[in-house]
Amino acid sequence: MSQSAAETNRFALRDLAFIGLFSVLIAVCSWITIPGPVPFTLQTFGIFCALGMLGGKRGTCSILVYILLGIIGIPVFSGFTGGVGQLLGMTGGYIVGFLLMGLLYWLVTRLAGTSLPVMILAMLLGLAACYAFGTAWFVQVYTQQKGAITVMAALGSCVFPFLIPDGIKLALALVLTKRLAKQFRL
């Protein structure tokens, strides 16, 4: 194997290690929970950190690994839960929406660069997509299981209470990732 091929393999292994590390970070953040119709967790903080530190491609991969771990039953979701049933439940759309966050971040930063304003915009767009997808999912599942609910009622339970905390988590994640990025050459 040539020197450049060996260096490429080490880079790939390093990427896998960071993807795994941030998947675990997201899981740990999901376990810090305040119960509610949609639990208040630090998942979005972990996702913002993964995207900010790893970039769109590797950050999205870490989100996907996190979701796949949950699907196979490893208790990585809020409340130490896992399994396909969690994704099919009322809050499952928000978990799937995390993947949308990563994909939008990846797309926006690939097209517009990784300056701080672009990163903020990309994270906000991703969060809005997560809210929209998750709320639509919540309304659908809630209606099937408990009866009709208006979109405004769902937004009042699932989105509005989270706007300020998610904004704070986004800001903290950006500050943290900007400082740590100087320490790690990711």
mmCIF file of N, CA and C in Angstrom, residues 4-141:
data_model
loop_
_atom_site.group_PDB
_atom_site.id
_atom_site.type_symbol
_atom_site.label_atom_id
_atom_site.label_comp_id
_atom_site.label_asym_id
_atom_site.label_seq_id
_atom_site.Cartn_x
_atom_site.Cartn_y
_atom_site.Cartn_z
ATOM 1 N N SER A 4 0.202 7.455 0.386
ATOM 2 C CA SER A 4 -1.032 8.242 0.297
ATOM 3 C C SER A 4 -2.262 7.384 0.569
ATOM 4 N N ALA A 5 -2.249 6.109 0.153
ATOM 5 C CA ALA A 5 -3.376 5.224 0.438
ATOM 6 C C ALA A 5 -3.480 4.965 1.941
ATOM 7 N N ALA A 6 -2.335 4.799 2.614
ATOM 8 C CA ALA A 6 -2.353 4.595 4.061
ATOM 9 C C ALA A 6 -2.889 5.831 4.771
ATOM 10 N N GLU A 7 -2.495 7.015 4.309
ATOM 11 C CA GLU A 7 -2.997 8.243 4.919
ATOM 12 C C GLU A 7 -4.501 8.383 4.711
ATOM 13 N N THR A 8 -4.980 7.986 3.529
ATOM 14 C CA THR A 8 -6.417 8.048 3.246
ATOM 15 C C THR A 8 -7.174 7.119 4.189
ATOM 16 N N ASN A 9 -6.640 5.907 4.422
ATOM 17 C CA ASN A 9 -7.298 4.967 5.321
ATOM 18 C C ASN A 9 -7.341 5.505 6.750
ATOM 19 N N ARG A 10 -6.254 6.116 7.208
ATOM 20 C CA ARG A 10 -6.261 6.695 8.551
ATOM 21 C C ARG A 10 -7.291 7.805 8.652
ATOM 22 N N PHE A 11 -7.391 8.620 7.608
ATOM 23 C CA PHE A 11 -8.391 9.682 7.615
ATOM 24 C C PHE A 11 -9.788 9.084 7.708
ATOM 25 N N ALA A 12 -10.050 8.003 6.971
ATOM 26 C CA ALA A 12 -11.365 7.363 7.010
ATOM 27 C C ALA A 12 -11.646 6.792 8.399
ATOM 28 N N LEU A 13 -10.648 6.186 9.004
ATOM 29 C CA LEU A 13 -10.837 5.647 10.356
ATOM 30 C C LEU A 13 -11.104 6.768 11.355
ATOM 31 N N ARG A 14 -10.413 7.881 11.196
ATOM 32 C CA ARG A 14 -10.633 9.033 12.074
ATOM 33 C C ARG A 14 -12.055 9.560 11.908
ATOM 34 N N ASP A 15 -12.514 9.635 10.658
ATOM 35 C CA ASP A 15 -13.886 10.063 10.395
ATOM 36 C C ASP A 15 -14.882 9.145 11.094
ATOM 37 N N LEU A 16 -14.679 7.835 10.956
ATOM 38 C CA LEU A 16 -15.587 6.871 11.593
ATOM 39 C C LEU A 16 -15.582 7.023 13.110
ATOM 40 N N ALA A 17 -14.407 7.262 13.657
ATOM 41 C CA ALA A 17 -14.316 7.445 15.106
ATOM 42 C C ALA A 17 -15.104 8.682 15.554
ATOM 43 N N PHE A 18 -14.962 9.785 14.827
ATOM 44 C CA PHE A 18 -15.697 10.998 15.197
ATOM 45 C C PHE A 18 -17.202 10.839 14.967
ATOM 46 N N ILE A 19 -17.584 10.155 13.904
ATOM 47 C CA ILE A 19 -19.005 9.895 13.661
ATOM 48 C C ILE A 19 -19.586 9.086 14.819
ATOM 49 N N GLY A 20 -18.863 8.049 15.232
ATOM 50 C CA GLY A 20 -19.319 7.242 16.366
ATOM 51 C C GLY A 20 -19.370 8.042 17.657
ATOM 52 N N LEU A 21 -18.355 8.855 17.886
ATOM 53 C CA LEU A 21 -18.298 9.676 19.100
ATOM 54 C C LEU A 21 -19.493 10.629 19.177
ATOM 55 N N PHE A 22 -19.803 11.281 18.060
ATOM 56 C CA PHE A 22 -20.912 12.224 18.086
ATOM 57 C C PHE A 22 -22.268 11.524 18.095
ATOM 58 N N SER A 23 -22.349 10.297 17.590
ATOM 59 C CA SER A 23 -23.586 9.519 17.739
ATOM 60 C C SER A 23 -23.838 9.234 19.216
ATOM 61 N N VAL A 24 -22.775 8.901 19.921
ATOM 62 C CA VAL A 24 -22.886 8.669 21.368
ATOM 63 C C VAL A 24 -23.241 9.971 22.085
ATOM 64 N N LEU A 25 -22.642 11.087 21.685
ATOM 65 C CA LEU A 25 -22.967 12.377 22.292
ATOM 66 C C LEU A 25 -24.457 12.692 22.135
ATOM 67 N N ILE A 26 -25.002 12.460 20.952
ATOM 68 C CA ILE A 26 -26.433 12.702 20.728
ATOM 69 C C ILE A 26 -27.261 11.802 21.636
ATOM 70 N N ALA A 27 -26.865 10.535 21.769
ATOM 71 C CA ALA A 27 -27.588 9.609 22.640
ATOM 72 C C ALA A 27 -27.556 10.083 24.097
ATOM 73 N N VAL A 28 -26.385 10.468 24.567
ATOM 74 C CA VAL A 28 -26.271 10.947 25.947
ATOM 75 C C VAL A 28 -27.133 12.193 26.141
ATOM 76 N N CYS A 29 -27.111 13.078 25.165
ATOM 77 C CA CYS A 29 -27.937 14.291 25.256
ATOM 78 C C CYS A 29 -29.431 13.948 25.259
ATOM 79 N N SER A 30 -29.807 12.873 24.591
ATOM 80 C CA SER A 30 -31.232 12.496 24.564
ATOM 81 C C SER A 30 -31.682 11.939 25.908
ATOM 82 N N TRP A 31 -30.767 11.425 26.685
ATOM 83 C CA TRP A 31 -31.137 10.858 27.981
ATOM 84 C C TRP A 31 -31.397 11.932 29.024
ATOM 85 N N ILE A 32 -30.928 13.139 28.785
ATOM 86 C CA ILE A 32 -31.187 14.248 29.701
ATOM 87 C C ILE A 32 -32.546 14.813 29.309
ATOM 88 N N THR A 33 -33.585 14.421 30.049
ATOM 89 C CA THR A 33 -34.962 14.629 29.613
ATOM 90 C C THR A 33 -35.828 15.258 30.690
ATOM 91 N N ILE A 34 -36.664 16.188 30.245
ATOM 92 C CA ILE A 34 -37.782 16.676 31.053
ATOM 93 C C ILE A 34 -39.032 16.197 30.329
ATOM 94 N N PRO A 35 -39.828 15.303 30.949
ATOM 95 C CA PRO A 35 -40.970 14.704 30.253
ATOM 96 C C PRO A 35 -42.029 15.727 29.840
ATOM 97 N N GLY A 36 -42.764 15.385 28.801
ATOM 98 C CA GLY A 36 -43.874 16.181 28.297
ATOM 99 C C GLY A 36 -44.428 15.501 27.071
ATOM 100 N N PRO A 37 -45.429 16.092 26.404
ATOM 101 C CA PRO A 37 -45.958 15.475 25.182
ATOM 102 C C PRO A 37 -44.842 15.217 24.166
ATOM 103 N N VAL A 38 -43.964 16.183 24.020
ATOM 104 C CA VAL A 38 -42.712 16.004 23.293
ATOM 105 C C VAL A 38 -41.644 16.308 24.336
ATOM 106 N N PRO A 39 -40.888 15.289 24.753
ATOM 107 C CA PRO A 39 -39.933 15.504 25.845
ATOM 108 C C PRO A 39 -38.910 16.584 25.511
ATOM 109 N N PHE A 40 -38.546 17.361 26.526
ATOM 110 C CA PHE A 40 -37.482 18.350 26.389
ATOM 111 C C PHE A 40 -36.174 17.627 26.649
ATOM 112 N N THR A 41 -35.313 17.590 25.647
ATOM 113 C CA THR A 41 -34.022 16.916 25.784
ATOM 114 C C THR A 41 -32.924 17.832 25.252
ATOM 115 N N LEU A 42 -31.715 17.340 25.336
ATOM 116 C CA LEU A 42 -30.578 18.044 24.754
ATOM 117 C C LEU A 42 -30.171 17.439 23.409
ATOM 118 N N GLN A 43 -31.053 16.631 22.806
ATOM 119 C CA GLN A 43 -30.738 16.013 21.517
ATOM 120 C C GLN A 43 -30.320 17.046 20.479
ATOM 121 N N THR A 44 -31.086 18.120 20.373
ATOM 122 C CA THR A 44 -30.758 19.107 19.352
ATOM 123 C C THR A 44 -29.395 19.744 19.631
ATOM 124 N N PHE A 45 -29.025 19.889 20.899
ATOM 125 C CA PHE A 45 -27.693 20.393 21.224
ATOM 126 C C PHE A 45 -26.636 19.444 20.669
ATOM 127 N N GLY A 46 -26.812 18.147 20.886
ATOM 128 C CA GLY A 46 -25.876 17.159 20.357
ATOM 129 C C GLY A 46 -25.811 17.184 18.840
ATOM 130 N N ILE A 47 -26.953 17.371 18.208
ATOM 131 C CA ILE A 47 -26.994 17.428 16.749
ATOM 132 C C ILE A 47 -26.304 18.692 16.243
ATOM 133 N N PHE A 48 -26.582 19.830 16.876
ATOM 134 C CA PHE A 48 -25.904 21.074 16.480
ATOM 135 C C PHE A 48 -24.391 20.938 16.645
ATOM 136 N N CYS A 49 -23.962 20.303 17.727
ATOM 137 C CA CYS A 49 -22.519 20.101 17.944
ATOM 138 C C CYS A 49 -21.933 19.193 16.875
ATOM 139 N N ALA A 50 -22.631 18.106 16.556
ATOM 140 C CA ALA A 50 -22.141 17.181 15.531
ATOM 141 C C ALA A 50 -21.996 17.888 14.187
ATOM 142 N N LEU A 51 -22.993 18.659 13.813
ATOM 143 C CA LEU A 51 -22.939 19.359 12.535
ATOM 144 C C LEU A 51 -21.867 20.447 12.545
ATOM 145 N N GLY A 52 -21.789 21.191 13.635
ATOM 146 C CA GLY A 52 -20.805 22.260 13.720
ATOM 147 C C GLY A 52 -19.376 21.749 13.740
ATOM 148 N N MET A 53 -19.150 20.649 14.423
ATOM 149 C CA MET A 53 -17.787 20.112 14.540
ATOM 150 C C MET A 53 -17.389 19.269 13.335
ATOM 151 N N LEU A 54 -18.310 18.432 12.870
ATOM 152 C CA LEU A 54 -17.961 17.468 11.829
ATOM 153 C C LEU A 54 -18.286 17.932 10.418
ATOM 154 N N GLY A 55 -19.135 18.953 10.310
ATOM 155 C CA GLY A 55 -19.579 19.374 8.993
ATOM 156 C C GLY A 55 -20.812 18.599 8.572
ATOM 157 N N GLY A 56 -21.326 18.943 7.416
ATOM 158 C CA GLY A 56 -22.585 18.369 6.961
ATOM 159 C C GLY A 56 -22.554 16.876 6.716
ATOM 160 N N LYS A 57 -21.556 16.407 5.986
ATOM 161 C CA LYS A 57 -21.514 14.994 5.609
ATOM 162 C C LYS A 57 -21.320 14.087 6.827
ATOM 163 N N ARG A 58 -20.259 14.327 7.582
ATOM 164 C CA ARG A 58 -19.980 13.463 8.740
ATOM 165 C C ARG A 58 -20.984 13.688 9.860
ATOM 166 N N GLY A 59 -21.447 14.931 10.026
ATOM 167 C CA GLY A 59 -22.467 15.206 11.038
ATOM 168 C C GLY A 59 -23.766 14.483 10.729
ATOM 169 N N THR A 60 -24.169 14.487 9.459
ATOM 170 C CA THR A 60 -25.383 13.771 9.056
ATOM 171 C C THR A 60 -25.199 12.272 9.257
ATOM 172 N N CYS A 61 -24.019 11.772 8.968
ATOM 173 C CA CYS A 61 -23.745 10.349 9.207
ATOM 174 C C CYS A 61 -23.877 10.012 10.692
ATOM 175 N N SER A 62 -23.416 10.893 11.563
ATOM 176 C CA SER A 62 -23.528 10.621 13.002
ATOM 177 C C SER A 62 -24.998 10.609 13.437
ATOM 178 N N ILE A 63 -25.816 11.477 12.849
ATOM 179 C CA ILE A 63 -27.253 11.483 13.152
ATOM 180 C C ILE A 63 -27.882 10.180 12.660
ATOM 181 N N LEU A 64 -27.512 9.755 11.455
ATOM 182 C CA LEU A 64 -28.051 8.517 10.896
ATOM 183 C C LEU A 64 -27.668 7.318 11.764
ATOM 184 N N VAL A 65 -26.413 7.262 12.198
ATOM 185 C CA VAL A 65 -25.973 6.163 13.068
ATOM 186 C C VAL A 65 -26.793 6.170 14.360
ATOM 187 N N TYR A 66 -26.981 7.351 14.948
ATOM 188 C CA TYR A 66 -27.795 7.479 16.167
ATOM 189 C C TYR A 66 -29.195 6.907 15.938
ATOM 190 N N ILE A 67 -29.833 7.290 14.841
ATOM 191 C CA ILE A 67 -31.193 6.816 14.554
ATOM 192 C C ILE A 67 -31.195 5.307 14.314
ATOM 193 N N LEU A 68 -30.222 4.795 13.569
ATOM 194 C CA LEU A 68 -30.157 3.360 13.310
ATOM 195 C C LEU A 68 -29.940 2.566 14.594
ATOM 196 N N LEU A 69 -29.122 3.095 15.501
ATOM 197 C CA LEU A 69 -28.941 2.427 16.795
ATOM 198 C C LEU A 69 -30.277 2.334 17.537
ATOM 199 N N GLY A 70 -31.047 3.418 17.479
ATOM 200 C CA GLY A 70 -32.357 3.406 18.112
ATOM 201 C C GLY A 70 -33.317 2.444 17.450
ATOM 202 N N ILE A 71 -33.291 2.378 16.129
ATOM 203 C CA ILE A 71 -34.197 1.489 15.391
ATOM 204 C C ILE A 71 -33.961 0.029 15.764
ATOM 205 N N ILE A 72 -32.694 -0.358 15.933
ATOM 206 C CA ILE A 72 -32.419 -1.771 16.253
ATOM 207 C C ILE A 72 -32.672 -2.096 17.720
ATOM 208 N N GLY A 73 -33.095 -1.104 18.479
ATOM 209 C CA GLY A 73 -33.514 -1.376 19.844
ATOM 210 C C GLY A 73 -32.580 -0.916 20.936
ATOM 211 N N ILE A 74 -31.457 -0.343 20.584
ATOM 212 C CA ILE A 74 -30.555 0.178 21.609
ATOM 213 C C ILE A 74 -31.214 1.422 22.201
ATOM 214 N N PRO A 75 -31.286 1.530 23.513
ATOM 215 C CA PRO A 75 -32.045 2.631 24.146
ATOM 216 C C PRO A 75 -31.330 3.981 24.080
ATOM 217 N N VAL A 76 -31.272 4.560 22.879
ATOM 218 C CA VAL A 76 -30.583 5.828 22.687
ATOM 219 C C VAL A 76 -31.544 7.016 22.636
ATOM 220 N N PHE A 77 -32.846 6.759 22.539
ATOM 221 C CA PHE A 77 -33.807 7.847 22.458
ATOM 222 C C PHE A 77 -34.160 8.337 23.858
ATOM 223 N N SER A 78 -34.909 9.422 23.928
ATOM 224 C CA SER A 78 -35.246 9.994 25.241
ATOM 225 C C SER A 78 -35.938 8.956 26.115
ATOM 226 N N GLY A 79 -35.698 9.062 27.400
ATOM 227 C CA GLY A 79 -36.277 8.113 28.345
ATOM 228 C C GLY A 79 -35.653 6.736 28.257
ATOM 229 N N PHE A 80 -34.430 6.630 27.724
ATOM 230 C CA PHE A 80 -33.730 5.357 27.555
ATOM 231 C C PHE A 80 -34.581 4.361 26.773
ATOM 232 N N THR A 81 -35.183 4.822 25.682
ATOM 233 C CA THR A 81 -36.009 3.960 24.844
ATOM 234 C C THR A 81 -35.324 3.724 23.507
ATOM 235 N N GLY A 82 -35.806 2.728 22.815
ATOM 236 C CA GLY A 82 -35.317 2.410 21.482
ATOM 237 C C GLY A 82 -36.338 1.553 20.772
ATOM 238 N N GLY A 83 -36.075 1.231 19.544
ATOM 239 C CA GLY A 83 -36.948 0.379 18.752
ATOM 240 C C GLY A 83 -37.745 1.161 17.723
ATOM 241 N N VAL A 84 -38.221 0.423 16.741
ATOM 242 C CA VAL A 84 -39.000 1.024 15.659
ATOM 243 C C VAL A 84 -40.260 1.681 16.196
ATOM 244 N N GLY A 85 -40.826 1.137 17.266
ATOM 245 C CA GLY A 85 -42.044 1.697 17.857
ATOM 246 C C GLY A 85 -41.890 3.156 18.249
ATOM 247 N N GLN A 86 -40.700 3.539 18.669
ATOM 248 C CA GLN A 86 -40.472 4.934 19.027
ATOM 249 C C GLN A 86 -40.577 5.841 17.807
ATOM 250 N N LEU A 87 -40.087 5.354 16.673
ATOM 251 C CA LEU A 87 -40.185 6.159 15.448
ATOM 252 C C LEU A 87 -41.614 6.224 14.934
ATOM 253 N N LEU A 88 -42.394 5.200 15.219
ATOM 254 C CA LEU A 88 -43.781 5.184 14.757
ATOM 255 C C LEU A 88 -44.718 5.902 15.716
ATOM 256 N N GLY A 89 -44.215 6.283 16.881
ATOM 257 C CA GLY A 89 -45.019 6.995 17.870
ATOM 258 C C GLY A 89 -45.159 8.469 17.538
ATOM 259 N N MET A 90 -45.807 9.180 18.444
ATOM 260 C CA MET A 90 -46.112 10.591 18.207
ATOM 261 C C MET A 90 -44.878 11.463 18.007
ATOM 262 N N THR A 91 -43.796 11.162 18.686
ATOM 263 C CA THR A 91 -42.601 12.005 18.567
ATOM 264 C C THR A 91 -41.590 11.468 17.551
ATOM 265 N N GLY A 92 -41.915 10.390 16.891
ATOM 266 C CA GLY A 92 -40.998 9.794 15.923
ATOM 267 C C GLY A 92 -40.633 10.719 14.774
ATOM 268 N N GLY A 93 -41.553 11.572 14.391
ATOM 269 C CA GLY A 93 -41.282 12.505 13.301
ATOM 270 C C GLY A 93 -40.172 13.489 13.629
ATOM 271 N N TYR A 94 -40.056 13.823 14.903
ATOM 272 C CA TYR A 94 -38.970 14.732 15.294
ATOM 273 C C TYR A 94 -37.621 14.027 15.203
ATOM 274 N N ILE A 95 -37.598 12.740 15.523
ATOM 275 C CA ILE A 95 -36.353 11.974 15.405
ATOM 276 C C ILE A 95 -35.952 11.876 13.932
ATOM 277 N N VAL A 96 -36.907 11.563 13.072
ATOM 278 C CA VAL A 96 -36.623 11.546 11.635
ATOM 279 C C VAL A 96 -36.233 12.949 11.167
ATOM 280 N N GLY A 97 -36.861 13.958 11.746
ATOM 281 C CA GLY A 97 -36.543 15.341 11.406
ATOM 282 C C GLY A 97 -35.103 15.711 11.707
ATOM 283 N N PHE A 98 -34.482 15.029 12.676
ATOM 284 C CA PHE A 98 -33.067 15.282 12.954
ATOM 285 C C PHE A 98 -32.221 14.990 11.716
ATOM 286 N N LEU A 99 -32.601 13.951 10.993
ATOM 287 C CA LEU A 99 -31.883 13.623 9.765
ATOM 288 C C LEU A 99 -32.078 14.723 8.721
ATOM 289 N N LEU A 100 -33.277 15.279 8.656
ATOM 290 C CA LEU A 100 -33.517 16.419 7.763
ATOM 291 C C LEU A 100 -32.633 17.607 8.144
ATOM 292 N N MET A 101 -32.451 17.814 9.455
ATOM 293 C CA MET A 101 -31.569 18.888 9.916
ATOM 294 C C MET A 101 -30.169 18.712 9.338
ATOM 295 N N GLY A 102 -29.665 17.492 9.439
ATOM 296 C CA GLY A 102 -28.325 17.221 8.929
ATOM 297 C C GLY A 102 -28.231 17.387 7.430
ATOM 298 N N LEU A 103 -29.216 16.877 6.713
ATOM 299 C CA LEU A 103 -29.187 16.975 5.252
ATOM 300 C C LEU A 103 -29.273 18.426 4.782
ATOM 301 N N LEU A 104 -30.122 19.214 5.415
ATOM 302 C CA LEU A 104 -30.216 20.636 5.047
ATOM 303 C C LEU A 104 -28.934 21.383 5.388
ATOM 304 N N TYR A 105 -28.370 21.085 6.550
ATOM 305 C CA TYR A 105 -27.101 21.714 6.926
ATOM 306 C C TYR A 105 -26.026 21.382 5.893
ATOM 307 N N TRP A 106 -25.957 20.123 5.514
ATOM 308 C CA TRP A 106 -24.982 19.658 4.535
ATOM 309 C C TRP A 106 -25.175 20.394 3.212
ATOM 310 N N LEU A 107 -26.411 20.487 2.739
ATOM 311 C CA LEU A 107 -26.704 21.150 1.472
ATOM 312 C C LEU A 107 -26.341 22.639 1.515
ATOM 313 N N VAL A 108 -26.804 23.323 2.550
ATOM 314 C CA VAL A 108 -26.575 24.770 2.628
ATOM 315 C C VAL A 108 -25.088 25.089 2.754
ATOM 316 N N THR A 109 -24.382 24.373 3.611
ATOM 317 C CA THR A 109 -22.961 24.675 3.793
ATOM 318 C C THR A 109 -22.143 24.252 2.572
ATOM 319 N N ARG A 110 -22.591 23.243 1.874
ATOM 320 C CA ARG A 110 -21.894 22.844 0.642
ATOM 321 C C ARG A 110 -22.045 23.917 -0.432
ATOM 322 N N LEU A 111 -23.232 24.528 -0.488
ATOM 323 C CA LEU A 111 -23.493 25.547 -1.504
ATOM 324 C C LEU A 111 -22.959 26.931 -1.124
ATOM 325 N N ALA A 112 -23.019 27.269 0.169
ATOM 326 C CA ALA A 112 -22.709 28.645 0.588
ATOM 327 C C ALA A 112 -21.476 28.774 1.476
ATOM 328 N N GLY A 113 -20.822 27.679 1.819
ATOM 329 C CA GLY A 113 -19.630 27.755 2.656
ATOM 330 C C GLY A 113 -19.950 27.541 4.128
ATOM 331 N N THR A 114 -18.921 27.716 4.954
ATOM 332 C CA THR A 114 -19.078 27.428 6.376
ATOM 333 C C THR A 114 -18.787 28.637 7.255
ATOM 334 N N SER A 115 -19.088 29.810 6.762
ATOM 335 C CA SER A 115 -18.938 30.990 7.612
ATOM 336 C C SER A 115 -19.985 30.914 8.724
ATOM 337 N N LEU A 116 -19.763 31.634 9.783
ATOM 338 C CA LEU A 116 -20.686 31.592 10.917
ATOM 339 C C LEU A 116 -22.124 31.940 10.517
ATOM 340 N N PRO A 117 -22.372 33.009 9.747
ATOM 341 C CA PRO A 117 -23.759 33.295 9.354
ATOM 342 C C PRO A 117 -24.399 32.161 8.546
ATOM 343 N N VAL A 118 -23.612 31.523 7.684
ATOM 344 C CA VAL A 118 -24.140 30.403 6.895
ATOM 345 C C VAL A 118 -24.454 29.223 7.804
ATOM 346 N N MET A 119 -23.578 28.942 8.757
ATOM 347 C CA MET A 119 -23.825 27.840 9.695
ATOM 348 C C MET A 119 -25.104 28.097 10.495
ATOM 349 N N ILE A 120 -25.278 29.329 10.974
ATOM 350 C CA ILE A 120 -26.486 29.668 11.740
ATOM 351 C C ILE A 120 -27.723 29.483 10.868
ATOM 352 N N LEU A 121 -27.682 30.008 9.657
ATOM 353 C CA LEU A 121 -28.812 29.871 8.741
ATOM 354 C C LEU A 121 -29.116 28.408 8.466
ATOM 355 N N ALA A 122 -28.081 27.622 8.198
ATOM 356 C CA ALA A 122 -28.268 26.202 7.892
ATOM 357 C C ALA A 122 -28.886 25.460 9.073
ATOM 358 N N MET A 123 -28.424 25.776 10.280
ATOM 359 C CA MET A 123 -28.986 25.113 11.469
ATOM 360 C C MET A 123 -30.425 25.549 11.712
ATOM 361 N N LEU A 124 -30.712 26.821 11.509
ATOM 362 C CA LEU A 124 -32.094 27.298 11.690
ATOM 363 C C LEU A 124 -33.038 26.702 10.661
ATOM 364 N N LEU A 125 -32.594 26.611 9.410
ATOM 365 C CA LEU A 125 -33.426 25.979 8.382
ATOM 366 C C LEU A 125 -33.669 24.507 8.707
ATOM 367 N N GLY A 126 -32.630 23.828 9.148
ATOM 368 C CA GLY A 126 -32.774 22.425 9.531
ATOM 369 C C GLY A 126 -33.723 22.250 10.700
ATOM 370 N N LEU A 127 -33.607 23.128 11.675
ATOM 371 C CA LEU A 127 -34.499 23.060 12.838
ATOM 372 C C LEU A 127 -35.945 23.309 12.425
ATOM 373 N N ALA A 128 -36.159 24.277 11.535
ATOM 374 C CA ALA A 128 -37.514 24.550 11.039
ATOM 375 C C ALA A 128 -38.072 23.337 10.300
ATOM 376 N N ALA A 129 -37.242 22.672 9.502
ATOM 377 C CA ALA A 129 -37.688 21.468 8.792
ATOM 378 C C ALA A 129 -38.026 20.356 9.780
ATOM 379 N N CYS A 130 -37.217 20.221 10.818
ATOM 380 C CA CYS A 130 -37.478 19.220 11.859
ATOM 381 C C CYS A 130 -38.797 19.509 12.556
ATOM 382 N N TYR A 131 -39.013 20.769 12.925
ATOM 383 C CA TYR A 131 -40.276 21.164 13.553
ATOM 384 C C TYR A 131 -41.460 20.854 12.637
ATOM 385 N N ALA A 132 -41.355 21.216 11.362
ATOM 386 C CA ALA A 132 -42.461 21.030 10.423
ATOM 387 C C ALA A 132 -42.774 19.549 10.228
ATOM 388 N N PHE A 133 -41.742 18.753 9.955
ATOM 389 C CA PHE A 133 -41.947 17.334 9.732
ATOM 390 C C PHE A 133 -42.463 16.656 10.998
ATOM 391 N N GLY A 134 -41.815 16.966 12.119
ATOM 392 C CA GLY A 134 -42.213 16.352 13.385
ATOM 393 C C GLY A 134 -43.625 16.710 13.791
ATOM 394 N N THR A 135 -44.030 17.953 13.567
ATOM 395 C CA THR A 135 -45.376 18.382 13.934
ATOM 396 C C THR A 135 -46.417 17.732 13.036
ATOM 397 N N ALA A 136 -46.135 17.652 11.738
ATOM 398 C CA ALA A 136 -47.066 16.970 10.832
ATOM 399 C C ALA A 136 -47.230 15.511 11.243
ATOM 400 N N TRP A 137 -46.127 14.869 11.595
ATOM 401 C CA TRP A 137 -46.148 13.476 12.050
ATOM 402 C C TRP A 137 -46.953 13.369 13.350
ATOM 403 N N PHE A 138 -46.693 14.282 14.283
ATOM 404 C CA PHE A 138 -47.382 14.290 15.572
ATOM 405 C C PHE A 138 -48.893 14.394 15.369
ATOM 406 N N VAL A 139 -49.318 15.322 14.521
ATOM 407 C CA VAL A 139 -50.755 15.516 14.265
ATOM 408 C C VAL A 139 -51.361 14.236 13.696
ATOM 409 N N GLN A 140 -50.683 13.619 12.751
ATOM 410 C CA GLN A 140 -51.186 12.394 12.119
ATOM 411 C C GLN A 140 -51.339 11.268 13.145
ATOM 412 N N VAL A 141 -50.288 11.001 13.899
ATOM 413 C CA VAL A 141 -50.315 9.896 14.861
ATOM 414 C C VAL A 141 -51.271 10.203 16.013
#
